[in-house]
PDB file of C-alpha atoms in Angstrom:
ATOM      1  CA  MET A  14      11.298  -8.634  -8.950  1.00  0.00           C
ATOM      2  CA  LYS A  15       8.083  -6.882  -7.908  1.00  0.00           C
ATOM      3  CA  LYS A  16       8.487  -4.407  -5.378  1.00  0.00           C
ATOM      4  CA  ILE A  17       5.740  -2.428  -3.449  1.00  0.00           C
ATOM      5  CA  ASP A  18       6.775   0.627  -1.278  1.00  0.00           C
ATOM      6  CA  ALA A  19       4.538  -0.075   1.389  1.00  0.00           C
ATOM      7  CA  HIS A  20       5.523   3.216   3.492  1.00  0.00           C
ATOM      8  CA  ALA A  21       5.515   6.538   1.342  1.00  0.00           C
ATOM      9  CA  HIS A  22       4.373   9.910   1.319  1.00  0.00           C
ATOM     10  CA  ILE A  23       2.891  12.563  -0.881  1.00  0.00           C
ATOM     11  CA  PHE A  24       2.197  16.354   0.089  1.00  0.00           C
ATOM     12  CA  GLU A  25       0.643  19.422  -1.756  1.00  0.00           C
ATOM     13  CA  ARG A  26       1.972  21.777   1.068  1.00  0.00           C
ATOM     14  CA  ILE A  27       3.798  21.077   4.471  1.00  0.00           C
ATOM     15  CA  ALA A  28       0.961  21.531   7.140  1.00  0.00           C
ATOM     16  CA  SER A  29       3.042  19.820   9.947  1.00  0.00           C
ATOM     17  CA  PHE A  30       3.098  20.649  13.499  1.00  0.00           C
ATOM     18  CA  GLY A  31       4.880  18.641  15.991  1.00  0.00           C
ATOM     19  CA  LYS A  32       7.263  18.498  19.539  1.00  0.00           C
ATOM     20  CA  CYS A  33       9.220  21.725  17.787  1.00  0.00           C
ATOM     21  CA  GLY A  34       5.980  23.756  17.234  1.00  0.00           C
ATOM     22  CA  GLU A  35       4.695  24.564  13.650  1.00  0.00           C
ATOM     23  CA  LEU A  36       6.940  23.614  10.312  1.00  0.00           C
ATOM     24  CA  ARG A  37       7.075  26.216   7.587  1.00  0.00           C
ATOM     25  CA  PRO A  38       8.875  25.660   3.901  1.00  0.00           C
ATOM     26  CA  ILE A  39      11.205  28.033   3.140  1.00  0.00           C
ATOM     27  CA  GLY A  40      12.211  26.743  -0.336  1.00  0.00           C
ATOM     28  CA  ASN A  41      14.523  24.197  -1.715  1.00  0.00           C
ATOM     29  CA  GLY A  42      13.259  21.295   0.070  1.00  0.00           C
ATOM     30  CA  VAL A  43      14.086  22.722   3.353  1.00  0.00           C
ATOM     31  CA  CYS A  44      11.737  23.584   6.278  1.00  0.00           C
ATOM     32  CA  ARG A  45      12.060  25.438   9.837  1.00  0.00           C
ATOM     33  CA  TRP A  46      10.326  24.673  13.095  1.00  0.00           C
ATOM     34  CA  ALA A  47       9.029  27.167  15.204  1.00  0.00           C
ATOM     35  CA  ASN A  48      12.352  26.669  17.438  1.00  0.00           C
ATOM     36  CA  GLY A  49      14.480  27.953  14.502  1.00  0.00           C
ATOM     37  CA  ASP A  50      15.731  24.402  13.758  1.00  0.00           C
ATOM     38  CA  GLU A  51      15.997  23.368   9.998  1.00  0.00           C
ATOM     39  CA  MET A  52      16.002  20.442   8.184  1.00  0.00           C
ATOM     40  CA  ALA A  53      15.612  19.283   4.570  1.00  0.00           C
ATOM     41  CA  ILE A  54      12.708  16.983   3.725  1.00  0.00           C
ATOM     42  CA  ILE A  55      12.586  17.165   0.165  1.00  0.00           C
ATOM     43  CA  PRO A  56      15.384  15.613  -1.977  1.00  0.00           C
ATOM     44  CA  LYS A  57      16.966  18.391  -4.335  1.00  0.00           C
ATOM     45  CA  GLY A  58      15.196  18.386  -7.658  1.00  0.00           C
ATOM     46  CA  TYR A  59      11.724  16.757  -6.551  1.00  0.00           C
ATOM     47  CA  GLY A  60      10.439  19.709  -5.456  1.00  0.00           C
ATOM     48  CA  ASP A  61      10.547  23.010  -3.653  1.00  0.00           C
ATOM     49  CA  LYS A  62       8.115  23.004  -0.944  1.00  0.00           C
ATOM     50  CA  GLU A  63       5.830  20.494  -2.094  1.00  0.00           C
ATOM     51  CA  PHE A  64       5.857  16.265  -3.042  1.00  0.00           C
ATOM     52  CA  MET A  65       3.462  15.304  -5.430  1.00  0.00           C
ATOM     53  CA  ALA A  66       1.708  12.366  -6.514  1.00  0.00           C
ATOM     54  CA  GLU A  67       3.414  12.833  -9.911  1.00  0.00           C
ATOM     55  CA  THR A  68       6.816  13.239  -8.526  1.00  0.00           C
ATOM     56  CA  LEU A  69       6.840   9.975  -6.524  1.00  0.00           C
ATOM     57  CA  LEU A  70       5.004   8.375  -9.572  1.00  0.00           C
ATOM     58  CA  LYS A  71       7.914   8.764 -11.877  1.00  0.00           C
ATOM     59  CA  ILE A  72      10.535   7.581  -8.643  1.00  0.00           C
ATOM     60  CA  MET A  73       8.620   4.577  -8.883  1.00  0.00           C
ATOM     61  CA  ASP A  74       8.518   4.179 -12.728  1.00  0.00           C
ATOM     62  CA  GLU A  75      12.280   4.423 -12.619  1.00  0.00           C
ATOM     63  CA  GLU A  76      12.830   1.936  -9.839  1.00  0.00           C
ATOM     64  CA  ASP A  77      10.021  -0.687 -11.052  1.00  0.00           C
ATOM     65  CA  VAL A  78       8.232  -0.141  -8.254  1.00  0.00           C
ATOM     66  CA  GLU A  79       4.235  -1.238  -8.852  1.00  0.00           C
ATOM     67  CA  LYS A  80       2.872   0.199  -6.122  1.00  0.00           C
ATOM     68  CA  ALA A  81       3.110   2.367  -3.088  1.00  0.00           C
ATOM     69  CA  ILE A  82       0.835   2.941   0.171  1.00  0.00           C
ATOM     70  CA  LEU A  83       0.443   6.517   0.927  1.00  0.00           C
ATOM     71  CA  LEU A  84       0.775   6.482   4.496  1.00  0.00           C
ATOM     72  CA  GLN A  85       0.509   9.953   6.484  1.00  0.00           C
ATOM     73  CA  GLY A  86       3.168  11.206   8.407  1.00  0.00           C
ATOM     74  CA  SER A  87       2.881  14.202  10.914  1.00  0.00           C
ATOM     75  CA  LEU A  88       6.430  15.491   9.563  1.00  0.00           C
ATOM     76  CA  TYR A  89       4.644  16.855   6.542  1.00  0.00           C
ATOM     77  CA  GLY A  90       1.319  17.235   8.082  1.00  0.00           C
ATOM     78  CA  PHE A  91      -2.196  15.310   7.776  1.00  0.00           C
ATOM     79  CA  GLN A  92      -2.961  14.807   4.022  1.00  0.00           C
ATOM     80  CA  ASN A  93      -6.033  12.928   3.757  1.00  0.00           C
ATOM     81  CA  GLU A  94      -7.928  14.510   1.187  1.00  0.00           C
ATOM     82  CA  TYR A  95      -5.189  14.491  -1.014  1.00  0.00           C
ATOM     83  CA  ALA A  96      -4.038  11.223  -0.601  1.00  0.00           C
ATOM     84  CA  MET A  97      -7.293   9.553  -0.896  1.00  0.00           C
ATOM     85  CA  GLU A  98      -7.879  11.711  -4.064  1.00  0.00           C
ATOM     86  CA  THR A  99      -4.413  10.550  -5.623  1.00  0.00           C
ATOM     87  CA  ALA A 100      -5.390   6.863  -4.668  1.00  0.00           C
ATOM     88  CA  GLU A 101      -8.716   7.239  -6.765  1.00  0.00           C
ATOM     89  CA  LYS A 102      -6.742   8.695  -9.365  1.00  0.00           C
ATOM     90  CA  TYR A 103      -4.237   6.246 -10.020  1.00  0.00           C
ATOM     91  CA  PRO A 104      -6.017   3.166  -8.230  1.00  0.00           C
ATOM     92  CA  ASP A 105      -3.191   0.617 -10.110  1.00  0.00           C
ATOM     93  CA  ARG A 106      -0.493   2.440  -8.351  1.00  0.00           C
ATOM     94  CA  PHE A 107      -1.544   3.911  -4.720  1.00  0.00           C
ATOM     95  CA  LYS A 108      -3.683   2.880  -1.725  1.00  0.00           C
ATOM     96  CA  ALA A 109      -3.889   5.597   0.626  1.00  0.00           C
ATOM     97  CA  ALA A 110      -4.109   6.096   4.707  1.00  0.00           C
ATOM     98  CA  VAL A 111      -6.038   8.409   6.511  1.00  0.00           C
ATOM     99  CA  THR A 112      -5.183  10.006  10.076  1.00  0.00           C
ATOM    100  CA  LEU A 113      -6.630  12.066  12.624  1.00  0.00           C
ATOM    101  CA  ASP A 114      -5.689  13.527  16.110  1.00  0.00           C
ATOM    102  CA  ALA A 115      -7.752  11.647  18.688  1.00  0.00           C
ATOM    103  CA  PHE A 116      -7.684  14.714  20.902  1.00  0.00           C
ATOM    104  CA  CYS A 117      -9.539  16.466  18.762  1.00  0.00           C
ATOM    105  CA  LYS A 118     -13.053  17.155  20.102  1.00  0.00           C
ATOM    106  CA  GLU A 119     -14.636  16.443  16.784  1.00  0.00           C
ATOM    107  CA  ALA A 120     -12.327  13.044  16.283  1.00  0.00           C
ATOM    108  CA  ASP A 121     -15.856  10.941  16.063  1.00  0.00           C
ATOM    109  CA  SER A 122     -17.210  13.253  13.197  1.00  0.00           C
ATOM    110  CA  ILE A 123     -13.557  13.083  11.487  1.00  0.00           C
ATOM    111  CA  LEU A 124     -13.534   9.453  11.745  1.00  0.00           C
ATOM    112  CA  ASN A 125     -16.905   8.751  10.123  1.00  0.00           C
ATOM    113  CA  HIS A 126     -16.013  11.078   7.319  1.00  0.00           C
ATOM    114  CA  PHE A 127     -13.205   8.779   6.605  1.00  0.00           C
ATOM    115  CA  ILE A 128     -14.991   5.785   6.764  1.00  0.00           C
ATOM    116  CA  ASN A 129     -18.418   6.521   5.220  1.00  0.00           C
ATOM    117  CA  ASP A 130     -17.651   9.212   2.929  1.00  0.00           C
ATOM    118  CA  LEU A 131     -14.142   8.733   1.823  1.00  0.00           C
ATOM    119  CA  HIS A 132     -14.607   4.934   2.384  1.00  0.00           C
ATOM    120  CA  ALA A 133     -10.975   4.677   4.205  1.00  0.00           C
ATOM    121  CA  LYS A 134      -9.707   1.153   4.397  1.00  0.00           C
ATOM    122  CA  VAL A 135      -6.336   2.389   5.887  1.00  0.00           C
ATOM    123  CA  PHE A 136      -5.756   4.065   9.068  1.00  0.00           C
ATOM    124  CA  LYS A 137      -2.114   5.347  10.024  1.00  0.00           C
ATOM    125  CA  PHE A 138      -1.446   6.827  13.439  1.00  0.00           C
ATOM    126  CA  GLU A 139       1.828   8.735  14.124  1.00  0.00           C
ATOM    127  CA  VAL A 140       1.849   8.561  17.924  1.00  0.00           C
ATOM    128  CA  SER A 141       5.614   8.670  18.485  1.00  0.00           C
ATOM    129  CA  VAL A 142       7.398  10.853  20.880  1.00  0.00           C
ATOM    130  CA  GLY A 143       9.863  11.696  17.895  1.00  0.00           C
ATOM    131  CA  GLY A 144       7.754  13.359  15.221  1.00  0.00           C
ATOM    132  CA  GLY A 145       4.247  12.190  16.230  1.00  0.00           C
ATOM    133  CA  MET A 146       1.338  12.965  18.681  1.00  0.00           C
ATOM    134  CA  MET A 147       3.172  12.171  21.928  1.00  0.00           C
ATOM    135  CA  GLY A 148       5.734  14.755  20.835  1.00  0.00           C
ATOM    136  CA  TYR A 149       2.886  17.769  21.598  1.00  0.00           C
ATOM    137  CA  HIS A 150       0.586  15.919  23.943  1.00  0.00           C
ATOM    138  CA  LYS A 151       1.357  14.411  26.970  1.00  0.00           C
ATOM    139  CA  ASN A 152       2.040  10.961  27.240  1.00  0.00           C
ATOM    140  CA  PHE A 153      -0.658   8.655  26.925  1.00  0.00           C
ATOM    141  CA  ILE A 154      -1.418   4.900  26.763  1.00  0.00           C
ATOM    142  CA  ILE A 155      -2.004   4.248  23.132  1.00  0.00           C
ATOM    143  CA  ASP A 156      -4.999   1.758  23.280  1.00  0.00           C
ATOM    144  CA  GLY A 157      -6.456   3.825  26.530  1.00  0.00           C
ATOM    145  CA  GLU A 158      -8.107   6.876  26.137  1.00  0.00           C
ATOM    146  CA  PRO A 159      -8.519   8.844  23.284  1.00  0.00           C
ATOM    147  CA  PHE A 160      -7.570   6.752  20.798  1.00  0.00           C
ATOM    148  CA  GLY A 161      -9.152   3.322  22.460  1.00  0.00           C
ATOM    149  CA  LYS A 162     -12.845   4.198  20.698  1.00  0.00           C
ATOM    150  CA  ILE A 163     -11.001   4.777  17.772  1.00  0.00           C
ATOM    151  CA  PHE A 164      -9.495   1.747  17.155  1.00  0.00           C
ATOM    152  CA  GLU A 165     -12.766   0.080  18.537  1.00  0.00           C
ATOM    153  CA  LYS A 166     -14.622   1.916  15.201  1.00  0.00           C
ATOM    154  CA  ILE A 167     -11.664   0.988  13.029  1.00  0.00           C
ATOM    155  CA  SER A 168     -11.997  -2.613  13.834  1.00  0.00           C
ATOM    156  CA  LYS A 169     -15.689  -2.706  12.643  1.00  0.00           C
ATOM    157  CA  VAL A 170     -14.513  -1.555   9.003  1.00  0.00           C
ATOM    158  CA  GLU A 171     -14.200  -4.399   6.666  1.00  0.00           C
ATOM    159  CA  LYS A 172     -10.982  -5.518   5.308  1.00  0.00           C
ATOM    160  CA  ALA A 173      -9.238  -2.730   7.583  1.00  0.00           C
ATOM    161  CA  THR A 174      -5.481  -1.864   8.500  1.00  0.00           C
ATOM    162  CA  LEU A 175      -4.011  -0.131  11.159  1.00  0.00           C
ATOM    163  CA  VAL A 176      -0.763   1.526  10.826  1.00  0.00           C
ATOM    164  CA  LEU A 177       1.071   2.128  14.185  1.00  0.00           C
ATOM    165  CA  ASP A 178       4.386   4.584  14.118  1.00  0.00           C
ATOM    166  CA  ILE A 179       5.222   4.268  18.008  1.00  0.00           C
ATOM    167  CA  GLY A 180       8.877   5.588  17.669  1.00  0.00           C
ATOM    168  CA  SER A 181      11.898   4.247  18.861  1.00  0.00           C
ATOM    169  CA  PRO A 182      12.704   1.777  21.792  1.00  0.00           C
ATOM    170  CA  PHE A 183      14.074   4.583  24.170  1.00  0.00           C
ATOM    171  CA  MET A 184      11.183   6.599  23.643  1.00  0.00           C
ATOM    172  CA  GLU A 185       8.255   6.671  26.059  1.00  0.00           C
ATOM    173  CA  SER A 186       5.591   5.782  22.969  1.00  0.00           C
ATOM    174  CA  CYS A 187       7.143   2.657  21.969  1.00  0.00           C
ATOM    175  CA  GLN A 188       4.604   0.643  24.011  1.00  0.00           C
ATOM    176  CA  VAL A 189       4.979  -3.062  22.287  1.00  0.00           C
ATOM    177  CA  GLU A 190       2.683  -4.077  25.147  1.00  0.00           C
ATOM    178  CA  ALA A 191      -0.165  -1.990  23.739  1.00  0.00           C
ATOM    179  CA  VAL A 192       0.371  -3.372  20.287  1.00  0.00           C
ATOM    180  CA  ASP A 193       0.275  -7.014  21.989  1.00  0.00           C
ATOM    181  CA  ARG A 194      -3.271  -6.114  23.475  1.00  0.00           C
ATOM    182  CA  LEU A 195      -4.681  -4.421  20.288  1.00  0.00           C
ATOM    183  CA  ALA A 196      -3.589  -7.528  18.509  1.00  0.00           C
ATOM    184  CA  GLN A 197      -5.328  -9.782  20.655  1.00  0.00           C
ATOM    185  CA  LYS A 198      -8.779  -7.739  21.326  1.00  0.00           C
ATOM    186  CA  TYR A 199      -9.199  -7.630  17.527  1.00  0.00           C
ATOM    187  CA  PRO A 200      -7.809 -10.463  15.785  1.00  0.00           C
ATOM    188  CA  ASN A 201      -9.599  -9.486  12.427  1.00  0.00           C
ATOM    189  CA  LEU A 202      -7.794  -6.157  12.161  1.00  0.00           C
ATOM    190  CA  ASN A 203      -4.473  -6.039  10.233  1.00  0.00           C
ATOM    191  CA  ILE A 204      -2.075  -4.392  12.082  1.00  0.00           C
ATOM    192  CA  VAL A 205       1.303  -3.013  10.880  1.00  0.00           C
ATOM    193  CA  VAL A 206       4.105  -1.216  12.920  1.00  0.00           C
ATOM    194  CA  CYS A 207       6.534   1.042  11.215  1.00  0.00           C
ATOM    195  CA  HIS A 208      10.096   1.077  10.887  1.00  0.00           C
ATOM    196  CA  LEU A 209      10.619  -2.332  12.995  1.00  0.00           C
ATOM    197  CA  LEU A 210      10.726   0.068  15.869  1.00  0.00           C
ATOM    198  CA  ALA A 211      13.347   2.376  14.634  1.00  0.00           C
ATOM    199  CA  PRO A 212      16.286   1.452  16.390  1.00  0.00           C
ATOM    200  CA  ARG A 213      19.317   3.245  16.698  1.00  0.00           C
ATOM    201  CA  ARG A 214      22.406   1.510  16.070  1.00  0.00           C
ATOM    202  CA  GLU A 215      22.775   1.076  19.912  1.00  0.00           C
ATOM    203  CA  ASP A 216      19.114  -0.529  20.376  1.00  0.00           C
ATOM    204  CA  GLY A 217      19.980  -4.208  19.468  1.00  0.00           C
ATOM    205  CA  ALA A 218      19.027  -5.414  23.063  1.00  0.00           C
ATOM    206  CA  THR A 219      15.861  -3.533  23.709  1.00  0.00           C
ATOM    207  CA  LEU A 220      14.682  -4.525  20.141  1.00  0.00           C
ATOM    208  CA  GLU A 221      15.229  -8.256  20.903  1.00  0.00           C
ATOM    209  CA  LYS A 222      13.199  -7.876  24.177  1.00  0.00           C
ATOM    210  CA  ALA A 223      10.352  -5.834  21.998  1.00  0.00           C
ATOM    211  CA  LEU A 224       9.732  -8.322  19.294  1.00  0.00           C
ATOM    212  CA  PRO A 225       7.915 -10.742  20.587  1.00  0.00           C
ATOM    213  CA  TYR A 226       5.271  -8.553  21.771  1.00  0.00           C
ATOM    214  CA  LEU A 227       4.586  -8.296  17.923  1.00  0.00           C
ATOM    215  CA  LYS A 228       4.377 -11.727  17.135  1.00  0.00           C
ATOM    216  CA  HIS A 229       0.937 -12.212  16.315  1.00  0.00           C
ATOM    217  CA  LYS A 230      -0.841 -13.490  13.411  1.00  0.00           C
ATOM    218  CA  ASN A 231      -2.614 -10.096  12.354  1.00  0.00           C
ATOM    219  CA  VAL A 232       0.782  -7.933  12.982  1.00  0.00           C
ATOM    220  CA  TRP A 233       3.466  -7.233  10.373  1.00  0.00           C
ATOM    221  CA  ILE A 234       6.159  -4.710  10.491  1.00  0.00           C
ATOM    222  CA  ASP A 235       7.568  -2.407   7.866  1.00  0.00           C
ATOM    223  CA  LEU A 236      11.473  -1.933   7.143  1.00  0.00           C
ATOM    224  CA  SER A 237      11.050   1.575   6.179  1.00  0.00           C
ATOM    225  CA  ALA A 238      14.150   4.410   7.049  1.00  0.00           C
ATOM    226  CA  LEU A 239      16.172   1.544   9.101  1.00  0.00           C
ATOM    227  CA  PRO A 240      19.558   3.246   7.484  1.00  0.00           C
ATOM    228  CA  TRP A 241      18.359   6.471   8.405  1.00  0.00           C
ATOM    229  CA  ASN A 242      17.921   5.429  12.021  1.00  0.00           C
ATOM    230  CA  VAL A 243      21.649   3.392  12.173  1.00  0.00           C
ATOM    231  CA  SER A 244      23.327   6.530  10.495  1.00  0.00           C
ATOM    232  CA  PRO A 245      26.135   7.462  10.264  1.00  0.00           C
ATOM    233  CA  GLU A 246      26.873   3.931   9.401  1.00  0.00           C
ATOM    234  CA  ALA A 247      27.409   3.515   5.444  1.00  0.00           C
ATOM    235  CA  TYR A 248      26.090   1.247   2.602  1.00  0.00           C
ATOM    236  CA  PRO A 249      25.392  -1.737   3.153  1.00  0.00           C
ATOM    237  CA  TYR A 250      24.059  -0.678   6.955  1.00  0.00           C
ATOM    238  CA  PRO A 251      25.133  -3.961   8.448  1.00  0.00           C
ATOM    239  CA  THR A 252      23.604  -3.319  11.763  1.00  0.00           C
ATOM    240  CA  ALA A 253      19.936  -2.682   9.857  1.00  0.00           C
ATOM    241  CA  LEU A 254      20.519  -6.057   8.291  1.00  0.00           C
ATOM    242  CA  LYS A 255      21.216  -7.538  11.573  1.00  0.00           C
ATOM    243  CA  PHE A 256      17.834  -6.153  12.957  1.00  0.00           C
ATOM    244  CA  ILE A 257      15.691  -7.648  10.019  1.00  0.00           C
ATOM    245  CA  SER A 258      17.406 -10.736  10.767  1.00  0.00           C
ATOM    246  CA  MET A 259      16.472 -10.555  14.104  1.00  0.00           C
ATOM    247  CA  ALA A 260      12.685  -9.724  12.879  1.00  0.00           C
ATOM    248  CA  LYS A 261      12.877 -12.634  10.631  1.00  0.00           C
ATOM    249  CA  GLU A 262      14.167 -15.176  13.353  1.00  0.00           C
ATOM    250  CA  VAL A 263      11.272 -13.836  16.037  1.00  0.00           C
ATOM    251  CA  LEU A 264       8.323 -12.849  13.701  1.00  0.00           C
ATOM    252  CA  GLY A 265       9.100 -14.863  10.176  1.00  0.00           C
ATOM    253  CA  THR A 266       9.892 -13.479   6.843  1.00  0.00           C
ATOM    254  CA  GLU A 267       6.071 -13.587   6.098  1.00  0.00           C
ATOM    255  CA  LYS A 268       5.735 -10.556   8.610  1.00  0.00           C
ATOM    256  CA  ILE A 269       8.253  -8.192   7.134  1.00  0.00           C
ATOM    257  CA  ILE A 270       7.368  -5.421   4.716  1.00  0.00           C
ATOM    258  CA  TRP A 271       9.669  -3.416   2.463  1.00  0.00           C
ATOM    259  CA  GLY A 272       8.965   0.138   2.767  1.00  0.00           C
ATOM    260  CA  THR A 273      11.373   3.319   2.151  1.00  0.00           C
ATOM    261  CA  ASP A 274       9.593   6.358   3.775  1.00  0.00           C
ATOM    262  CA  SER A 275       9.914   8.399   0.910  1.00  0.00           C
ATOM    263  CA  PRO A 276      10.628  11.390   0.333  1.00  0.00           C
ATOM    264  CA  CYS A 277      12.568  12.626   3.218  1.00  0.00           C
ATOM    265  CA  VAL A 278      14.944   9.794   3.414  1.00  0.00           C
ATOM    266  CA  MET A 279      15.780  10.451  -0.150  1.00  0.00           C
ATOM    267  CA  THR A 280      17.726  13.550   1.440  1.00  0.00           C
ATOM    268  CA  LYS A 281      20.249  11.204   2.704  1.00  0.00           C
ATOM    269  CA  PHE A 282      20.332   8.230   0.551  1.00  0.00           C
ATOM    270  CA  LYS A 283      19.747   7.082  -3.044  1.00  0.00           C
ATOM    271  CA  TYR A 284      16.368   5.131  -3.340  1.00  0.00           C
ATOM    272  CA  ALA A 285      17.868   2.303  -5.026  1.00  0.00           C
ATOM    273  CA  ASP A 286      20.155   1.924  -2.041  1.00  0.00           C
ATOM    274  CA  LEU A 287      17.071   1.472   0.243  1.00  0.00           C
ATOM    275  CA  TYR A 288      16.168  -2.073  -1.255  1.00  0.00           C
ATOM    276  CA  ASN A 289      19.551  -3.150  -2.940  1.00  0.00           C
ATOM    277  CA  PHE A 290      21.263  -3.219   0.444  1.00  0.00           C
ATOM    278  CA  ILE A 291      18.633  -5.866   1.395  1.00  0.00           C
ATOM    279  CA  ILE A 292      18.686  -7.762  -1.919  1.00  0.00           C
ATOM    280  CA  GLU A 293      22.311  -7.929  -2.175  1.00  0.00           C
ATOM    281  CA  SER A 294      22.752  -9.094   1.485  1.00  0.00           C
ATOM    282  CA  ASP A 295      22.068 -12.787   2.657  1.00  0.00           C
ATOM    283  CA  VAL A 296      19.506 -12.405   4.782  1.00  0.00           C
ATOM    284  CA  PHE A 297      16.441 -13.691   2.486  1.00  0.00           C
ATOM    285  CA  THR A 298      16.540 -16.202  -0.396  1.00  0.00           C
ATOM    286  CA  GLU A 299      15.232 -15.176  -3.451  1.00  0.00           C
ATOM    287  CA  LYS A 300      11.710 -16.774  -2.496  1.00  0.00           C
ATOM    288  CA  GLU A 301      11.786 -14.484   0.898  1.00  0.00           C
ATOM    289  CA  LEU A 302      12.521 -11.630  -1.045  1.00  0.00           C
ATOM    290  CA  GLU A 303       9.655 -11.723  -3.037  1.00  0.00           C
ATOM    291  CA  MET A 304       7.238 -12.023   0.156  1.00  0.00           C
ATOM    292  CA  VAL A 305       9.114  -9.056   1.631  1.00  0.00           C
ATOM    293  CA  PHE A 306       9.057  -7.050  -1.578  1.00  0.00           C
ATOM    294  CA  TYR A 307       5.689  -7.406  -2.640  1.00  0.00           C
ATOM    295  CA  HIS A 308       3.410 -10.436  -1.218  1.00  0.00           C
ATOM    296  CA  ASN A 309       3.442  -9.440   2.432  1.00  0.00           C
ATOM    297  CA  ALA A 310       2.149  -5.880   1.783  1.00  0.00           C
ATOM    298  CA  VAL A 311      -0.239  -7.510  -0.616  1.00  0.00           C
ATOM    299  CA  GLU A 312      -1.798  -9.422   2.576  1.00  0.00           C
ATOM    300  CA  ALA A 313      -1.486  -6.736   4.969  1.00  0.00           C
ATOM    301  CA  TYR A 314      -3.164  -4.278   3.252  1.00  0.00           C
ATOM    302  CA  TYR A 315      -5.495  -6.431   1.138  1.00  0.00           C
ATOM    303  CA  LEU A 316      -4.342  -5.544  -2.213  1.00  0.00           C
ATOM    304  CA  GLY A 317      -5.036  -8.454  -3.932  1.00  0.00           C
TER     305      GLY A 317
END
């Protein structure tokens, strides 16, 4: 079965800033936040202080993954030029996203550069409290200022995809109502919401209430990092499968996209487990699996 990893990351060097300050790589895939907390973000053997495109390509080849969407992630720091250069170097294997912090005084000129010079088509914004911009800015309404004018300009880009990580249901950033408004305001703009809203094991009831806001012709959700979010649940992650079934019932199979969130998730999970737990379940038929693992990403990200 053909596979597209619709949520992956690469980075030449860590350039992160978040709710715990700056993130410094200290070697062997481990980093330290400014408050002293340490975490592994690169699986052993896949990089010391970097996770390069060729490393991801090797994994993709080993796991029979045809293509990956290179999304920006605040955990690693913005890697706009590197991701776009990689997609240009390997156009059959990657499509890359760009990002920016709309609170920057020069946000308009940055976005203009992305659109006019880099010819970006995928725009990803990690606004979550946990790992994104609401972790180091005061709470804001996602489709209000300063992001509203950014989304307005992106909506005018031909065949553009807007990717939003709005965090988990318990976070102030999880504003599904804002996604609902954006989907209605820009019906020709494809929108992908990351991590199926990153629900914890106890978030089932909240997720059930949130999902109907995402039911739009131009909105998809990706399944990346679900095993991480239901930790320490063991394979095959039954709560994650329950959440996927819930999304299928509310949104339909055609709106669900597979992805991994590599490399950080690989510090705890085997890459193969991140797709096998879905394939080996009874959530999807064989035809539906082809949609989730390939065809839906083609549509959402204009890969055809």
